[in-house]
Short mmCIF file of C-alpha atoms in Angstrom, two decimals:
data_model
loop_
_atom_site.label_atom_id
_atom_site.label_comp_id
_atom_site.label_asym_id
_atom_site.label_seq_id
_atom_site.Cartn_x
_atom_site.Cartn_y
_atom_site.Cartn_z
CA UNK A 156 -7.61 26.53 25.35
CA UNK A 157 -8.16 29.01 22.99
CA UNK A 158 -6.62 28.53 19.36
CA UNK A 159 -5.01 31.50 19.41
CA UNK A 160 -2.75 30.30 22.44
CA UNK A 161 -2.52 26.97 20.99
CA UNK A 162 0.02 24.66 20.55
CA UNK A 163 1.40 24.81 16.78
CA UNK A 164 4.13 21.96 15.79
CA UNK A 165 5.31 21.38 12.17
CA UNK A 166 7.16 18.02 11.97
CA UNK A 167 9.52 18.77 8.67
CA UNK A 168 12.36 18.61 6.52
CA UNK A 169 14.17 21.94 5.71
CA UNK A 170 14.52 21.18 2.11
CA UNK A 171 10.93 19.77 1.44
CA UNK A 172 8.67 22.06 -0.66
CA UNK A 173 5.32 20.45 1.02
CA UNK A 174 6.58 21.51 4.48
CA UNK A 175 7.28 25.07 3.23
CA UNK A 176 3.86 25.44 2.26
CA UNK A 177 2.46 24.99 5.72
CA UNK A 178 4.92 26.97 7.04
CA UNK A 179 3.93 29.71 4.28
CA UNK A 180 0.29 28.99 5.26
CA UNK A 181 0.64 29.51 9.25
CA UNK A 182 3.13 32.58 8.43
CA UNK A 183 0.06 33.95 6.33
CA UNK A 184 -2.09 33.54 9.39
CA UNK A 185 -0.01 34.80 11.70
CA UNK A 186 -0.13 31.67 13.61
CA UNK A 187 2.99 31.37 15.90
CA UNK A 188 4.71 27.59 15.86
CA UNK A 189 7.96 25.33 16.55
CA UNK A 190 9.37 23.54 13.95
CA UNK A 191 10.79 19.72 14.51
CA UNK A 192 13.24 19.45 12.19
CA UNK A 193 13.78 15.31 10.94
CA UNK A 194 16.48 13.36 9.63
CA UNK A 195 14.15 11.52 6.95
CA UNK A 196 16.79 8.66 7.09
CA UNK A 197 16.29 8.25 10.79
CA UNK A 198 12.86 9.36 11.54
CA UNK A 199 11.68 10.02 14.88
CA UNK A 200 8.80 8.28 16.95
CA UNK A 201 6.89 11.54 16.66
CA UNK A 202 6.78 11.47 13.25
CA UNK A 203 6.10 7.51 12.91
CA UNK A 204 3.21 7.83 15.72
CA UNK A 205 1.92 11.24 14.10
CA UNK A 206 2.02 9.76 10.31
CA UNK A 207 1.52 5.93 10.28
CA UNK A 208 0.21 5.62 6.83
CA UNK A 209 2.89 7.49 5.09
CA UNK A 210 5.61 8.13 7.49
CA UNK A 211 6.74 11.09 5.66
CA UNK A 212 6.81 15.30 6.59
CA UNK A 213 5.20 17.64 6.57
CA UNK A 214 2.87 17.04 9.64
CA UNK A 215 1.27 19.55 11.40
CA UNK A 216 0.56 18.64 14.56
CA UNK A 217 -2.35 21.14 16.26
CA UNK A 218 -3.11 20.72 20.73
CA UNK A 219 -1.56 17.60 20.16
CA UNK A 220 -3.78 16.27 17.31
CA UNK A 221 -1.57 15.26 14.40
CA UNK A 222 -2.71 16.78 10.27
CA UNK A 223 -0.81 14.83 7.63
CA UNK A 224 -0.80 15.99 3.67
CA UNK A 225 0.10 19.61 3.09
CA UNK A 226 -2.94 20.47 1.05
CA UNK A 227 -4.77 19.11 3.52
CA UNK A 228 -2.87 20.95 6.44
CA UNK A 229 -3.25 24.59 4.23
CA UNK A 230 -6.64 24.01 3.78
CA UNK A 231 -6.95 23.14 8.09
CA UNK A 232 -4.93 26.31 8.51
CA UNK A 233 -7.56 28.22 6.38
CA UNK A 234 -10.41 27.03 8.27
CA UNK A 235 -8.92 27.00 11.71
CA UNK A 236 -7.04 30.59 12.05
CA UNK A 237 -10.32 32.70 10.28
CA UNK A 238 -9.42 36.44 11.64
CA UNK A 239 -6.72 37.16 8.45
CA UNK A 240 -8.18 36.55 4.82
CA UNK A 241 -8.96 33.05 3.03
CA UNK A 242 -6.53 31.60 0.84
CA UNK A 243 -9.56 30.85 -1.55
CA UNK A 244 -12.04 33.44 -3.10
CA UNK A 245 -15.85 33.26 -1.58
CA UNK A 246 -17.57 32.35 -4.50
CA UNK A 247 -18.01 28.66 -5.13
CA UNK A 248 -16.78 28.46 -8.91
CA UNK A 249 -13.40 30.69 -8.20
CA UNK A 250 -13.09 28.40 -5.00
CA UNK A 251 -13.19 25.54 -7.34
CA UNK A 252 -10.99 27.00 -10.18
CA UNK A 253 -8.32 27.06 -7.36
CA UNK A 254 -8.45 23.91 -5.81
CA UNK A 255 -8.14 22.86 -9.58
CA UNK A 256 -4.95 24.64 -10.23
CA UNK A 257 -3.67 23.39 -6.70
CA UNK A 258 -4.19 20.17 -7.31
CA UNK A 259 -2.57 20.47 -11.13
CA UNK A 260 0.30 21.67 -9.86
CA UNK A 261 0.59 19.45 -6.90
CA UNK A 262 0.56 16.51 -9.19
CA UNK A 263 2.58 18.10 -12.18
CA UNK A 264 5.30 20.07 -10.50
CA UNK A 265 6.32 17.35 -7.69
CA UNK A 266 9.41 16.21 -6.00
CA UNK A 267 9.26 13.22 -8.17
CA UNK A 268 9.00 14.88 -11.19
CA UNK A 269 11.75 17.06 -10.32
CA UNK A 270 13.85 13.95 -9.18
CA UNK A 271 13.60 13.03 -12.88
CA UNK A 272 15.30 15.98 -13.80
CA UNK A 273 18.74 15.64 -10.84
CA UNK A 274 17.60 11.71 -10.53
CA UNK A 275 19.06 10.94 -14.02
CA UNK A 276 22.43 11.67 -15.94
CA UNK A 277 22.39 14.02 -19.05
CA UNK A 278 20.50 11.41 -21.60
CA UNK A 279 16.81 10.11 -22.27
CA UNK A 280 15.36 10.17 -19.25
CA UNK A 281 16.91 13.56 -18.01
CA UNK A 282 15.27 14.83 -21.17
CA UNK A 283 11.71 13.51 -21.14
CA UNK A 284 12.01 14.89 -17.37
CA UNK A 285 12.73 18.39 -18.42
CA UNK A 286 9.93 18.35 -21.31
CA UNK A 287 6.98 17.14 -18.37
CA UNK A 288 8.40 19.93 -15.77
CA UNK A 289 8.52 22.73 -18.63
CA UNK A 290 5.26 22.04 -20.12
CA UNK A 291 3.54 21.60 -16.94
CA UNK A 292 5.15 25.04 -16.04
CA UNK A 293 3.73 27.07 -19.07
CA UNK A 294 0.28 25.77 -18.58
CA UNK A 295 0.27 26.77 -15.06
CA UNK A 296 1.82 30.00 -16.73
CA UNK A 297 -0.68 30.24 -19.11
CA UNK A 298 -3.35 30.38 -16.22
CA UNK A 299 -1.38 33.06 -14.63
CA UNK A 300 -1.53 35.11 -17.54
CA UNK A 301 -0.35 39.18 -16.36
CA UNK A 302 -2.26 38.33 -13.09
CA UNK A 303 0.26 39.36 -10.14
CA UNK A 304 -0.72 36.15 -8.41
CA UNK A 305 -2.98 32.99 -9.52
CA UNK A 306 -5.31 34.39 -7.02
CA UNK A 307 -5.61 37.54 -9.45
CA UNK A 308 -4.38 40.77 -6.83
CA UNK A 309 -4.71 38.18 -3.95
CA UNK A 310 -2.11 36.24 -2.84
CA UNK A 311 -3.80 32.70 -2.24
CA UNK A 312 -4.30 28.55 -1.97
CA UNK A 313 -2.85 27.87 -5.81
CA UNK A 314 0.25 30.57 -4.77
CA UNK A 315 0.76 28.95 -1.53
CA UNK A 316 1.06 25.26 -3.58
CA UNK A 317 3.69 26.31 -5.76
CA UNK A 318 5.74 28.72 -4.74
CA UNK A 319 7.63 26.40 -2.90
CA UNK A 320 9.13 24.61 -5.88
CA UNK A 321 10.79 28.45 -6.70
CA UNK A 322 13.17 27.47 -4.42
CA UNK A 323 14.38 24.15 -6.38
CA UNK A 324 14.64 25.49 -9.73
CA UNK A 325 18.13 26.63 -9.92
CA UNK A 326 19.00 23.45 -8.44
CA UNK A 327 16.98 21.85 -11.68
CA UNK A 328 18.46 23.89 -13.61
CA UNK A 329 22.12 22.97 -12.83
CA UNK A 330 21.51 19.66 -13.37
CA UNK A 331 19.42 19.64 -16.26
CA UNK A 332 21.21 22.84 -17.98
CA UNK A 333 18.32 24.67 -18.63
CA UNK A 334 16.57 27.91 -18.13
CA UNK A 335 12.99 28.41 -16.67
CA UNK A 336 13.39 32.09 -17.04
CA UNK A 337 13.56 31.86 -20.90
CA UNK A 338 10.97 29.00 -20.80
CA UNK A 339 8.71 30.33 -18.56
CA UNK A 340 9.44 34.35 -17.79
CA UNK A 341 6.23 35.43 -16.60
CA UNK A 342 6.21 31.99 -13.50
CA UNK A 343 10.03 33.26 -12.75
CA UNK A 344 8.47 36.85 -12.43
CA UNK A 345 5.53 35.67 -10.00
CA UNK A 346 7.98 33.71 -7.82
CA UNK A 347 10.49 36.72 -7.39
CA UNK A 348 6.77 38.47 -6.80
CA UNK A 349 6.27 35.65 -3.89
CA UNK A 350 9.30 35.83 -2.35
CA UNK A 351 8.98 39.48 -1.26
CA UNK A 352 5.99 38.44 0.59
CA UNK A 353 7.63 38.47 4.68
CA UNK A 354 5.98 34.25 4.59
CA UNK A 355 7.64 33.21 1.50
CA UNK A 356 10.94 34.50 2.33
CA UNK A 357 10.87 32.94 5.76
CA UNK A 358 9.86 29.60 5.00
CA UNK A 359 11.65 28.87 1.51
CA UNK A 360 15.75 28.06 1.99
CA UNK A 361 18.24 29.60 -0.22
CA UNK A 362 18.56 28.61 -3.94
CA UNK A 363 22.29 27.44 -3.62
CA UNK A 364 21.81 25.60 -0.33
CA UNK A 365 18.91 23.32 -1.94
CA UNK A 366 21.45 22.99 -4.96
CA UNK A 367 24.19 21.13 -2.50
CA UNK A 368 21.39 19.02 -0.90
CA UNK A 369 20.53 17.87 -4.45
CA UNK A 370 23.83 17.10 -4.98
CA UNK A 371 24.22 14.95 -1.91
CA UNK A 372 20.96 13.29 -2.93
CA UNK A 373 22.47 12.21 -6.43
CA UNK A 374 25.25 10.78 -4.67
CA UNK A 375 23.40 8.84 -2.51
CA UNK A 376 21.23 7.80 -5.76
CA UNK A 377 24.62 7.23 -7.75
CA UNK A 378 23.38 9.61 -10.25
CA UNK A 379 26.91 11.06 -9.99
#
């Protein structure tokens, strides 16, 4: 079987920012594939079998070989599906420049870092939450810089990592009553920039709806 008539599964969570990057990624490719949606508080065997060590989504499950990690399952996609253009530049040192900035921002601008934001009440923590996400945010913006993407005019691996988290900020925002547009203009200008790319805007969920899962989440957290 040819893996351009392959069998493409993605094992995910509609909310979760590290399955919207491999949907992003395979959407970039043009790589057709079914998505398994999971209730993360009743996971299915698929998922347990597919990601023993973690248990957790994305996975992306290729001829019925199972890819956990969604840096790892980007950088797969890249390597597999080779007839549309890299996500990372052909020269070593830009290549690792980007995995750099994908890996700062994979560790900076996280779920868990923004669950200290809508994980806490207004107060300390809430606070020191906010300061981490916003500086980590105008270093990434300072790498940026007037570039259209991180990628420079390319829209690439670092791009594909963050873009995701566009799709949580209002939902940060409303709980933490803050702005990243005046903190951070030119990142709010990139993602809008993302967003009218045909992948982005398929795979990332509305603003509000991610707002009302948030606020189901800090209920179940008794945040509220």
């Amino acid at each position: 079987m040819g893996k351009e008539n392959s069998k493409v599964v993605v094992l995910a969570f509609w909310a979760s920012p590290y399955a919207m990057r491999t949907k992003i990624a395979l959407r970039e490719k043009g790589v057709e594939f079914e998505v398994q949606e999971e209730d993360l508080w009743n996971k299915s065997e698929l998922l347990l079998r597919s990601n023993p060590v973690h248990k957790k989504v994305p996975v992306l499950i290729h001829n019925d070989t199972p890819i956990s990690e969604s840096l790892i399952q980007v950088q797969y996609i890249d390597e597999t599906w080779t007839d549309a253009a890299s996500f990372l530049p052909t020269d070593p040192q830009s290549r690792a420049s980007a995995r750099f900035w994908a890996d700062f921002a994979d560790k900076t601008i996280s779920f868990e870092g923004g669950k200290k934001i809508w994980g806490n009440k207004k107060g300390e923590e809430q606070e020191k939450g906010k300061k981490e996400f916003l500086e980590s945010l105008k270093v990434l913006e300072a790498e940026l810089g007037d570039k259209p993407y991180f990628g420079g005019e390319t829209f690439g691996y670092v791009d594909i990592t963050l873009v995701p988290f566009y799709s949580w900020f209002y939902a940060l925002e409303k709980c933490g009553d803050f702005s990243v547009e005046a903190e951070c203009p030119k990142i709010v200008a990139w993602g809008k920039r993302c967003v009218e790319r045909n992948s982005v805007a398929a795979s990332l969920p509305e603003s509000e709806k991610v707002y009302q899962q948030v606020l189901k989440l800090r209920q179940i957290f008794g945040v509220e």
